[in-house]
């Protein structure tokens, strides 16, 4: 787990002492571990214990002037690959499910956009309570993963389910996340990327500055996570990721034909291509010559809208669109989500400096069909791809 950045959230259970061992083992395997504690965890284990083992300050209070000044929880949350909450008490599960943020750990959880793994520990009566079950179901529906507790003698001397899973089992689950996160196995993705070129004459075309990096990053991450990819790409300078079935095209109508051909055999369509909206009405066979000082009037006609064609087919596939906007970002993205009948839309503001088309990073908002909006901080496109795939997977798993 070299270089894996893990936040271990420890809540106030008698099993908190097992988290001490977990930190030791994770550090031994090369992970960089930061510990966050809930308000009462200090009753069981001191922050100093975790600090000594992790080699980093422990985030355990909301109202420490130094931590608040640095917005510590946001910073810790932004840099981590995975949040593991172990042990997670019934109370912590409730806070996580309902978005409460009244201590260091629950605050950090809300600020964290990446994958979350939870190992609950509680009394067997609490574990069986409908409120806890419903909170767990809610968290699972958002893609949170669980390592269920074991049965055995509990701290309250009762025998039953509720004991924190064995440290080795939790460690294994964390290892599998970093080593072979094959969570997209068997899922077939159809991904479009890059710009389109609409020729005007043999040497000129209409296009846009899309680099294709976002779509290629999604394709790479699907591959890395065990999924299957058909990547349909407009002209780019990028190397097709290994393992994908690659189809190249130039014009919007060529891209449309490829999308419609492959749609049936996919589960998810990710339309990240910046498809040109207009093409020249007439393609000149010969190069257009300058006519003295006279300008050139070109008549443009709309290209085919690929996503609208997909919507017409009522294919039942999970469809993700992108919206690159220079004004009214969220309103325009929402409009497109509805008009194009999308499950998710990824919106980004192309007028903001340092993000978007050519850059390696992006700052996006993911909006779902239910109009929930998730504003992601500036991140490398690879990380955005992973977060998007987490959201897609959570939707696919929904009953
Ligand atoms: N798209 C498409 N076919 C087109 C144009 C766009 O399928 N001819 C897809 C893009 O791949 C993207 C989404 O639609 O996923 C939004 O693209 P955009 O061009 O921004 O949307 P438009 O509906 O064309 O709106 P406008 O250009 O007016 O902003």
PDB file of C-alpha atoms in Angstrom, residues 289-295:
ATOM      1  CA  UNK A 289      -9.399  30.586 -52.247  1.00  0.00           C
ATOM      2  CA  UNK A 290      -9.208  34.103 -50.834  1.00  0.00           C
ATOM      3  CA  UNK A 291     -11.151  36.608 -52.925  1.00  0.00           C
ATOM      4  CA  UNK A 292      -9.123  39.781 -52.465  1.00  0.00           C
ATOM      5  CA  UNK A 293     -10.338  41.700 -49.415  1.00  0.00           C
ATOM      6  CA  UNK A 294     -13.717  40.035 -49.413  1.00  0.00           C
ATOM      7  CA  UNK A 295     -14.714  38.082 -46.369  1.00  0.00           C
TER       8      UNK A 295
END
